[in-house]
Amino acid sequence: MKARLALIYSLIISALFLAWISVPVTTKVLNLVKTDTISKQEKRVLAIKPEFNIQNPDPYPAKYNKYYNDHFPLRQSLANFQTREIRLKLFNRPPDLDGLYVGKDGWLFIGYERDLWEKTKPYTKEDVKLIVQILHKRALAYKAKGIKFYIVAPAMKSEIYPEQNPPFFYRVTDSVMSDLVAAALEKDTVIKFVSGKDISLKYKAKGLLYQITDTHWNDRGAYYTYVGLMDLIHKDFPTVIPLSESQFTYVDSVNSGNMAVQLGLKGFYTEHIPVLRIKNKRAVPGDRTGYVPPPEFTGNTGLEVVRLVNDPDLPKAIIVHDSYGGALRPMLSENFRKSVFLFDGWYYGPNWETIDKEHPEIVILEIYAAHWNHILRWK
Amino acid sequence: MLFTSLIFLYLFLPVTLIVILISNPKFRNPLLLLASLVFYAWAGVSFVSVIIGSILINYLIGLRVGNTASPGSRKFWFILGVTMNILGLVIFKYSDFLLDNLNILTSLFKFHPLHLSNIVLPLGISFFTFRGICYLITVKRNELPPNKNIIDLGLYLSFFPALIAGPIDRYRHIEPQLTRRKINATLFARGVNRIAIGLAKKVIISAPLAYVADHIFSTDIVTINMPLAWLGAFSYMLQIYYDFSGYTDMAIGLGQLFGFQLSENFDFPYISRSIQEFWRRWHMTLSSWLRDYLFLPLAYSTSRKLKRERYIGMRVDNMIYGIAIMITFFICGFWHGAAWNYIVWGVVFGLLLFLEKTWLGKKLRKGPKVIGYVYTLLFVLLAWVIFRSPNLKFAAAFLKIMFGIGGAKIEWIRFTGYADREFLVMAIIAILGCTKLFSLLLQKLKKLMSDSEGIKAAFAFHGYYLFSALFIFFVLTYSTMSMITGTLQPFIYFKF
């Protein structure tokens, strides 16, 4: 009797296992689950089914793997379920993803900041010299056209909040690579440089300056660096006066940062983010200049934003920026009669075409401190 | 294709299983061989020619060895076969290493360095080479006749569950199963259970340990302090066991799905009281292979050459053991990888085994058990540091830091950063799993099922199967979710 029952159990387990592992194939064959071509959560295009090339068959398996993984039924829902309902509840910790690390108390960090901490990658000390040379040359070229060149570098989150870093973010020496670039730029006589790191460290005690679950700073973090930049510009252009804190209202926004969203933790990992609203906004949208973004962003008109202030005494500025510039934009817009914001796809280029068209008095380069190596493409 | 990949578990495996289960038993071996070649091709389509070449060579030379009457001729074909197997391994696995070291030597005499175009290591070559040699030895020793069916031999050499990481089954163990095996529900269910155990070991237990070990061993050595070094070594010690034994469990379980009974490879190695016992319990199919096909022949041939009773004050049997064990473990280390740290790792074990044979072994046997456990665990742990390190320089620095020589400033916050809740839970489960605790509990339950009667027995019986079923599906679900999470590749620049 027991043997018979044991056999029945074995049959049930075997059949269930076979059925279980066959579910994805079955759904695929019967076309039961439609998969997307884009992952909204990961913000990327999913792999397409590769063609088998008899002439060069070796890459096929890896490509097919990627395609299969990307289109696995209920992929995102299952991963999110594990992250939210199992890992977070049991271990109080979401998983690390490729290039995205979990620090203490749920703080999230971009992985490549670690390389800069370890001072090994992505650029060498020789590169540091080259970066400064390139920028110096650019500053001279701008100067020849009567343009003042300012550089502002928002700091890496891991630099401002090292106490929240994952345990493997470890500083080898006192300075990281971005510090070497900053130190060299500070000595440069043509470039006017604002170190977001110095400012953020100075004002850290005033309140949270960065978003816990996002790659970026918050409006408060952006504001203090904005003031630092404006103070510098004010020396050259006395009409430029930074907005004071009393000209803003703070609004508390509860949200999930970009990294929390990518981990599938939207709504689970939330934080209070201070949002600054300018009380008496002067800047209004202006017509785009016709800026042509880099080829990979062709057609994306959101990469150029123009703001106008009806005050002829203010200078005109072109601001080349990355995603950190998003929080600076409303503030900067108030200080120039025309502000042209260019997001040039992390090229951080001189953007001569727009400059020759607009003839600004000021060019501001806002560059996230982990991205100095991007300048090397202009050597 | 890894067993812990979605494509294996949810495409390759169900398709292969269904095809095999519905096919006529006489077509099962050709179909399994085909599946194994597809599995192999997934690591690189061009590598299939390497394994097909190995199958052909071993098949043809095996026939020659088995069908030649003259001992001289048999010996010739046998040596040729073994040489060709080893040559394949040397070309694909060791040529870069050998050439690099040759270039270092020749550079002393100002010779120009030699270069090879990039040779990519074919998957599992160390394993199928050893199986090939095992087959030739079996035929040479007349333990079994040569296999006239190239499909069957090909399946022995390339059977996909054992292709990447063993076990290195003996030909005489598999040969009867090639022609006389049956797939039945009991074995199949046992296989499913074993796969689940393997998945749990690899995906649930080993992964958080690997996370810590990988980070610590990939960090710049100047950032490592003493507590971190011990944590890294300890994590790796558990990780490699759970990773490897988990993979072997899956291999054995997969074999059972297809009616095969592959050999066991681990027997609680971390509860050994000596290094000798450790090697009887760790990667058992490799250590027995090395013992039977390398150590014993070496010891035998050395004993024929050494005629005196003592050499340099050492008894001849110890001398013979010393020579044979050092060569065996030198090769064992080299087999694991073409780098000096693997060689040193092997040599360290050779030395420890020699010490145990000549002096330490007796003391360990006579002393309290706990000393044997601590001694074995400590030296195995230190040896794993050499094994895991990217190079010998790193290993030496790492070991020094473990013993308080050098290293970064001790900051416990970094230690506790790694040893978080998940790590601690998994480490405790892992430590308990290294003992026989779970195994004894299972045995008790099985005894209760068979010995007792009435409600108690029924409860134990149904409880066992229901728990098994729940365990299997929990592990499958959790592992699948973990595999999926591993495929997520967020694009972090999107907010602009």
PDB file of C-alpha atoms in Angstrom, chain A residues 2 5-7 9-11 13-18 20-25 41-44 52 57-58 60-62 64-66 68-70 72-76 78-83 86-87 89-93 95-102 104 110 112 114 118 120 163 166-172 211 214-216 258-259 261-262 297 300 303 322-323 329 343 346 371 374, chain B residues 1 5-11 13-15 17-18 21 41-47 184-186 188-190 192-193 195 211 215 218-220 222-224 228 257 408-409 411 413-418 420-423 425-426 448-453 457-458 461-463 465-466 468-469 472-474 476-482 484-496:
ATOM      1  CA  LYS A   2       2.774   2.380   1.039  1.00  0.00           C
ATOM      2  CA  LEU A   5       1.091   5.486  -2.525  1.00  0.00           C
ATOM      3  CA  ALA A   6       4.776   6.412  -2.833  1.00  0.00           C
ATOM      4  CA  LEU A   7       4.554   5.676  -6.548  1.00  0.00           C
ATOM      5  CA  TYR A   9       3.270  10.705  -5.088  1.00  0.00           C
ATOM      6  CA  SER A  10       6.303  10.221  -7.340  1.00  0.00           C
ATOM      7  CA  LEU A  11       4.083  10.342 -10.414  1.00  0.00           C
ATOM      8  CA  ILE A  13       5.686  15.235  -8.394  1.00  0.00           C
ATOM      9  CA  SER A  14       7.177  14.186 -11.742  1.00  0.00           C
ATOM     10  CA  ALA A  15       4.151  15.329 -13.711  1.00  0.00           C
ATOM     11  CA  LEU A  16       3.928  18.624 -11.866  1.00  0.00           C
ATOM     12  CA  PHE A  17       7.619  19.294 -12.408  1.00  0.00           C
ATOM     13  CA  LEU A  18       7.391  18.548 -16.088  1.00  0.00           C
ATOM     14  CA  TRP A  20       5.952  23.525 -14.451  1.00  0.00           C
ATOM     15  CA  ILE A  21       9.102  23.715 -16.527  1.00  0.00           C
ATOM     16  CA  SER A  22       7.050  23.432 -19.721  1.00  0.00           C
ATOM     17  CA  VAL A  23       4.891  26.467 -18.965  1.00  0.00           C
ATOM     18  CA  PRO A  24       7.115  29.069 -20.680  1.00  0.00           C
ATOM     19  CA  VAL A  25       7.545  26.920 -23.815  1.00  0.00           C
ATOM     20  CA  GLN A  41      11.035  49.673 -15.896  1.00  0.00           C
ATOM     21  CA  GLU A  42      14.556  49.099 -17.193  1.00  0.00           C
ATOM     22  CA  LYS A  43      14.221  51.933 -19.711  1.00  0.00           C
ATOM     23  CA  ARG A  44      15.695  49.930 -22.526  1.00  0.00           C
ATOM     24  CA  PHE A  52      21.187  32.123 -37.172  1.00  0.00           C
ATOM     25  CA  PRO A  57      27.392  30.800 -35.714  1.00  0.00           C
ATOM     26  CA  ASP A  58      29.273  31.523 -32.463  1.00  0.00           C
ATOM     27  CA  TYR A  60      24.024  33.103 -31.866  1.00  0.00           C
ATOM     28  CA  PRO A  61      23.647  31.341 -28.471  1.00  0.00           C
ATOM     29  CA  ALA A  62      24.519  34.447 -26.452  1.00  0.00           C
ATOM     30  CA  TYR A  64      19.382  33.975 -28.231  1.00  0.00           C
ATOM     31  CA  ASN A  65      19.940  33.755 -24.457  1.00  0.00           C
ATOM     32  CA  LYS A  66      19.487  37.487 -24.189  1.00  0.00           C
ATOM     33  CA  TYR A  68      14.963  34.446 -24.295  1.00  0.00           C
ATOM     34  CA  ASN A  69      15.696  36.114 -20.960  1.00  0.00           C
ATOM     35  CA  ASP A  70      14.263  39.437 -22.068  1.00  0.00           C
ATOM     36  CA  PHE A  72      10.525  35.329 -20.443  1.00  0.00           C
ATOM     37  CA  PRO A  73       6.827  35.303 -19.547  1.00  0.00           C
ATOM     38  CA  LEU A  74       5.917  37.519 -16.597  1.00  0.00           C
ATOM     39  CA  ARG A  75       9.568  38.448 -16.272  1.00  0.00           C
ATOM     40  CA  GLN A  76       9.122  41.849 -14.701  1.00  0.00           C
ATOM     41  CA  LEU A  78       8.104  37.831 -11.061  1.00  0.00           C
ATOM     42  CA  ALA A  79      11.276  39.834 -10.433  1.00  0.00           C
ATOM     43  CA  ASN A  80       9.306  42.603  -8.769  1.00  0.00           C
ATOM     44  CA  PHE A  81       7.392  40.116  -6.645  1.00  0.00           C
ATOM     45  CA  GLN A  82      10.632  38.600  -5.407  1.00  0.00           C
ATOM     46  CA  THR A  83      12.154  41.992  -4.687  1.00  0.00           C
ATOM     47  CA  ILE A  86      10.422  38.197  -0.421  1.00  0.00           C
ATOM     48  CA  ARG A  87      13.760  39.978  -0.353  1.00  0.00           C
ATOM     49  CA  LYS A  89      10.302  41.572   3.735  1.00  0.00           C
ATOM     50  CA  LEU A  90      12.678  38.779   4.701  1.00  0.00           C
ATOM     51  CA  PHE A  91      16.048  40.427   4.333  1.00  0.00           C
ATOM     52  CA  ASN A  92      15.161  44.115   4.280  1.00  0.00           C
ATOM     53  CA  ARG A  93      17.287  44.421   1.190  1.00  0.00           C
ATOM     54  CA  PRO A  95      18.917  42.705  -4.888  1.00  0.00           C
ATOM     55  CA  ASP A  96      21.892  44.399  -6.489  1.00  0.00           C
ATOM     56  CA  LEU A  97      21.400  44.757 -10.196  1.00  0.00           C
ATOM     57  CA  ASP A  98      23.927  45.208 -12.923  1.00  0.00           C
ATOM     58  CA  GLY A  99      25.524  48.576 -12.152  1.00  0.00           C
ATOM     59  CA  LEU A 100      23.182  49.438  -9.306  1.00  0.00           C
ATOM     60  CA  TYR A 101      24.108  48.806  -5.686  1.00  0.00           C
ATOM     61  CA  VAL A 102      22.238  48.877  -2.433  1.00  0.00           C
ATOM     62  CA  LYS A 104      22.950  51.087   4.022  1.00  0.00           C
ATOM     63  CA  ILE A 110      25.333  53.715  -9.220  1.00  0.00           C
ATOM     64  CA  TYR A 112      30.547  52.907 -11.424  1.00  0.00           C
ATOM     65  CA  ARG A 114      32.959  52.680  -6.973  1.00  0.00           C
ATOM     66  CA  GLU A 118      39.051  52.962  -6.087  1.00  0.00           C
ATOM     67  CA  THR A 120      41.625  52.638 -10.902  1.00  0.00           C
ATOM     68  CA  GLU A 163      28.404  56.607   5.520  1.00  0.00           C
ATOM     69  CA  PRO A 166      27.775  49.730   0.238  1.00  0.00           C
ATOM     70  CA  PRO A 167      30.649  48.178   2.194  1.00  0.00           C
ATOM     71  CA  PHE A 168      32.687  47.587  -0.938  1.00  0.00           C
ATOM     72  CA  PHE A 169      32.826  51.287  -1.848  1.00  0.00           C
ATOM     73  CA  TYR A 170      36.127  51.991  -0.241  1.00  0.00           C
ATOM     74  CA  ARG A 171      38.422  54.935  -0.688  1.00  0.00           C
ATOM     75  CA  VAL A 172      41.959  53.860  -1.485  1.00  0.00           C
ATOM     76  CA  GLN A 211      17.803  61.548  -3.208  1.00  0.00           C
ATOM     77  CA  ASP A 214      17.671  58.172  -7.141  1.00  0.00           C
ATOM     78  CA  THR A 215      20.925  58.835  -8.928  1.00  0.00           C
ATOM     79  CA  HIS A 216      20.504  62.591  -8.491  1.00  0.00           C
ATOM     80  CA  ASN A 258      14.814  56.299 -10.652  1.00  0.00           C
ATOM     81  CA  MET A 259      16.850  53.486  -9.126  1.00  0.00           C
ATOM     82  CA  VAL A 261      11.780  52.227 -10.070  1.00  0.00           C
ATOM     83  CA  GLN A 262      14.345  50.109 -11.883  1.00  0.00           C
ATOM     84  CA  PHE A 297      19.008  61.223 -29.842  1.00  0.00           C
ATOM     85  CA  ASN A 300      14.233  64.194 -29.276  1.00  0.00           C
ATOM     86  CA  LEU A 303      17.028  67.973 -25.250  1.00  0.00           C
ATOM     87  CA  ASP A 322      23.423  66.330 -17.975  1.00  0.00           C
ATOM     88  CA  SER A 323      20.577  65.032 -15.855  1.00  0.00           C
ATOM     89  CA  ARG A 329      17.278  74.700 -14.766  1.00  0.00           C
ATOM     90  CA  PHE A 343      21.432  68.155 -22.986  1.00  0.00           C
ATOM     91  CA  TRP A 346      26.714  63.200 -22.153  1.00  0.00           C
ATOM     92  CA  HIS A 371      31.705  61.784 -15.996  1.00  0.00           C
ATOM     93  CA  HIS A 374      33.555  61.861 -21.233  1.00  0.00           C
TER      94      HIS A 374
ATOM     95  CA  MET B   1      24.362  26.816 -20.888  1.00  0.00           C
ATOM     96  CA  SER B   5      19.795  29.689 -16.474  1.00  0.00           C
ATOM     97  CA  LEU B   6      16.266  30.274 -17.681  1.00  0.00           C
ATOM     98  CA  ILE B   7      17.029  28.890 -21.095  1.00  0.00           C
ATOM     99  CA  PHE B   8      18.248  25.597 -19.644  1.00  0.00           C
ATOM    100  CA  LEU B   9      15.531  25.079 -17.079  1.00  0.00           C
ATOM    101  CA  TYR B  10      12.609  26.336 -19.141  1.00  0.00           C
ATOM    102  CA  LEU B  11      13.529  25.539 -22.723  1.00  0.00           C
ATOM    103  CA  LEU B  13      15.293  20.717 -20.313  1.00  0.00           C
ATOM    104  CA  PRO B  14      11.552  20.403 -20.990  1.00  0.00           C
ATOM    105  CA  VAL B  15      12.076  19.983 -24.736  1.00  0.00           C
ATOM    106  CA  LEU B  17      12.775  15.528 -21.532  1.00  0.00           C
ATOM    107  CA  ILE B  18       9.594  15.401 -23.572  1.00  0.00           C
ATOM    108  CA  LEU B  21      10.165  10.376 -22.774  1.00  0.00           C
ATOM    109  CA  ALA B  41      27.244  24.201 -28.672  1.00  0.00           C
ATOM    110  CA  TRP B  42      25.538  26.793 -26.533  1.00  0.00           C
ATOM    111  CA  ALA B  43      28.923  27.679 -25.046  1.00  0.00           C
ATOM    112  CA  GLY B  44      30.348  28.212 -28.530  1.00  0.00           C
ATOM    113  CA  VAL B  45      29.163  26.495 -31.672  1.00  0.00           C
ATOM    114  CA  SER B  46      32.691  25.908 -32.946  1.00  0.00           C
ATOM    115  CA  PHE B  47      33.621  24.022 -29.780  1.00  0.00           C
ATOM    116  CA  ASN B 184      10.637   5.361 -13.985  1.00  0.00           C
ATOM    117  CA  ALA B 185       8.528   7.643 -11.830  1.00  0.00           C
ATOM    118  CA  THR B 186      10.369   6.885  -8.586  1.00  0.00           C
ATOM    119  CA  PHE B 188      12.360  10.661 -11.900  1.00  0.00           C
ATOM    120  CA  ALA B 189      10.814  12.102  -8.727  1.00  0.00           C
ATOM    121  CA  ARG B 190      14.061  11.495  -6.871  1.00  0.00           C
ATOM    122  CA  VAL B 192      13.391  16.275  -9.357  1.00  0.00           C
ATOM    123  CA  ASN B 193      14.025  16.389  -5.622  1.00  0.00           C
ATOM    124  CA  ILE B 195      17.565  19.141  -8.748  1.00  0.00           C
ATOM    125  CA  TYR B 211      28.196  38.169  -3.270  1.00  0.00           C
ATOM    126  CA  HIS B 215      33.332  41.624  -3.661  1.00  0.00           C
ATOM    127  CA  SER B 218      37.837  41.568  -6.304  1.00  0.00           C
ATOM    128  CA  THR B 219      38.634  44.569  -4.147  1.00  0.00           C
ATOM    129  CA  ASP B 220      41.998  46.299  -4.273  1.00  0.00           C
ATOM    130  CA  VAL B 222      45.021  47.752   0.058  1.00  0.00           C
ATOM    131  CA  THR B 223      41.389  48.179   1.061  1.00  0.00           C
ATOM    132  CA  ILE B 224      41.133  44.817   2.826  1.00  0.00           C
ATOM    133  CA  LEU B 228      37.135  41.436   5.981  1.00  0.00           C
ATOM    134  CA  LEU B 257      15.459  12.165 -14.994  1.00  0.00           C
ATOM    135  CA  ALA B 408      43.676  48.492   5.889  1.00  0.00           C
ATOM    136  CA  LYS B 409      42.447  50.075   9.099  1.00  0.00           C
ATOM    137  CA  GLU B 411      36.399  49.481  10.397  1.00  0.00           C
ATOM    138  CA  ILE B 413      31.070  49.052   9.774  1.00  0.00           C
ATOM    139  CA  ARG B 414      32.469  47.544   6.588  1.00  0.00           C
ATOM    140  CA  PHE B 415      32.308  44.089   8.084  1.00  0.00           C
ATOM    141  CA  THR B 416      28.725  44.493   9.233  1.00  0.00           C
ATOM    142  CA  GLY B 417      27.889  45.992   5.850  1.00  0.00           C
ATOM    143  CA  TYR B 418      28.641  42.642   4.259  1.00  0.00           C
ATOM    144  CA  ASP B 420      23.806  41.616   6.742  1.00  0.00           C
ATOM    145  CA  ARG B 421      20.674  39.704   7.605  1.00  0.00           C
ATOM    146  CA  GLU B 422      20.571  37.670   4.401  1.00  0.00           C
ATOM    147  CA  PHE B 423      24.212  36.711   4.686  1.00  0.00           C
ATOM    148  CA  VAL B 425      20.740  33.602   7.714  1.00  0.00           C
ATOM    149  CA  MET B 426      22.316  31.842   4.749  1.00  0.00           C
ATOM    150  CA  LEU B 448       9.559   6.716  11.224  1.00  0.00           C
ATOM    151  CA  MET B 449       7.805   6.178   7.924  1.00  0.00           C
ATOM    152  CA  SER B 450       8.979   2.611   7.560  1.00  0.00           C
ATOM    153  CA  ASP B 451       8.986   1.414  11.188  1.00  0.00           C
ATOM    154  CA  SER B 452       5.920   2.905  12.786  1.00  0.00           C
ATOM    155  CA  GLU B 453       2.296   2.213  12.000  1.00  0.00           C
ATOM    156  CA  ALA B 457       3.383   6.603  10.231  1.00  0.00           C
ATOM    157  CA  ALA B 458       0.716   7.994   7.920  1.00  0.00           C
ATOM    158  CA  PHE B 461       4.610   9.403   5.132  1.00  0.00           C
ATOM    159  CA  HIS B 462       2.238  11.995   3.739  1.00  0.00           C
ATOM    160  CA  GLY B 463       4.124  14.777   5.489  1.00  0.00           C
ATOM    161  CA  TYR B 465       5.911  13.727   0.322  1.00  0.00           C
ATOM    162  CA  LEU B 466       3.910  16.883   0.783  1.00  0.00           C
ATOM    163  CA  SER B 468       9.039  17.412  -0.648  1.00  0.00           C
ATOM    164  CA  ALA B 469       6.512  18.730  -3.144  1.00  0.00           C
ATOM    165  CA  ILE B 472      10.500  21.574  -4.808  1.00  0.00           C
ATOM    166  CA  PHE B 473       8.025  24.177  -5.948  1.00  0.00           C
ATOM    167  CA  PHE B 474       9.197  26.803  -3.515  1.00  0.00           C
ATOM    168  CA  LEU B 476      11.752  26.344  -8.368  1.00  0.00           C
ATOM    169  CA  THR B 477       9.730  29.522  -7.917  1.00  0.00           C
ATOM    170  CA  TYR B 478      12.345  31.341  -5.867  1.00  0.00           C
ATOM    171  CA  SER B 479      15.199  30.281  -8.120  1.00  0.00           C
ATOM    172  CA  THR B 480      13.287  31.289 -11.225  1.00  0.00           C
ATOM    173  CA  MET B 481      12.635  34.707  -9.753  1.00  0.00           C
ATOM    174  CA  SER B 482      16.316  35.042  -8.835  1.00  0.00           C
ATOM    175  CA  ILE B 484      15.032  36.572 -13.801  1.00  0.00           C
ATOM    176  CA  THR B 485      16.336  39.276 -11.489  1.00  0.00           C
ATOM    177  CA  GLY B 486      19.826  38.421 -12.697  1.00  0.00           C
ATOM    178  CA  THR B 487      18.730  39.213 -16.254  1.00  0.00           C
ATOM    179  CA  LEU B 488      17.534  42.725 -15.426  1.00  0.00           C
ATOM    180  CA  GLN B 489      19.802  45.335 -16.915  1.00  0.00           C
ATOM    181  CA  PRO B 490      18.556  48.759 -15.997  1.00  0.00           C
ATOM    182  CA  PHE B 491      19.594  51.655 -18.129  1.00  0.00           C
ATOM    183  CA  ILE B 492      20.451  54.192 -15.510  1.00  0.00           C
ATOM    184  CA  TYR B 493      20.562  57.349 -17.580  1.00  0.00           C
ATOM    185  CA  PHE B 494      16.986  58.071 -18.269  1.00  0.00           C
ATOM    186  CA  LYS B 495      16.032  61.130 -16.346  1.00  0.00           C
ATOM    187  CA  PHE B 496      17.105  64.064 -18.370  1.00  0.00           C
TER     188      PHE B 496
END
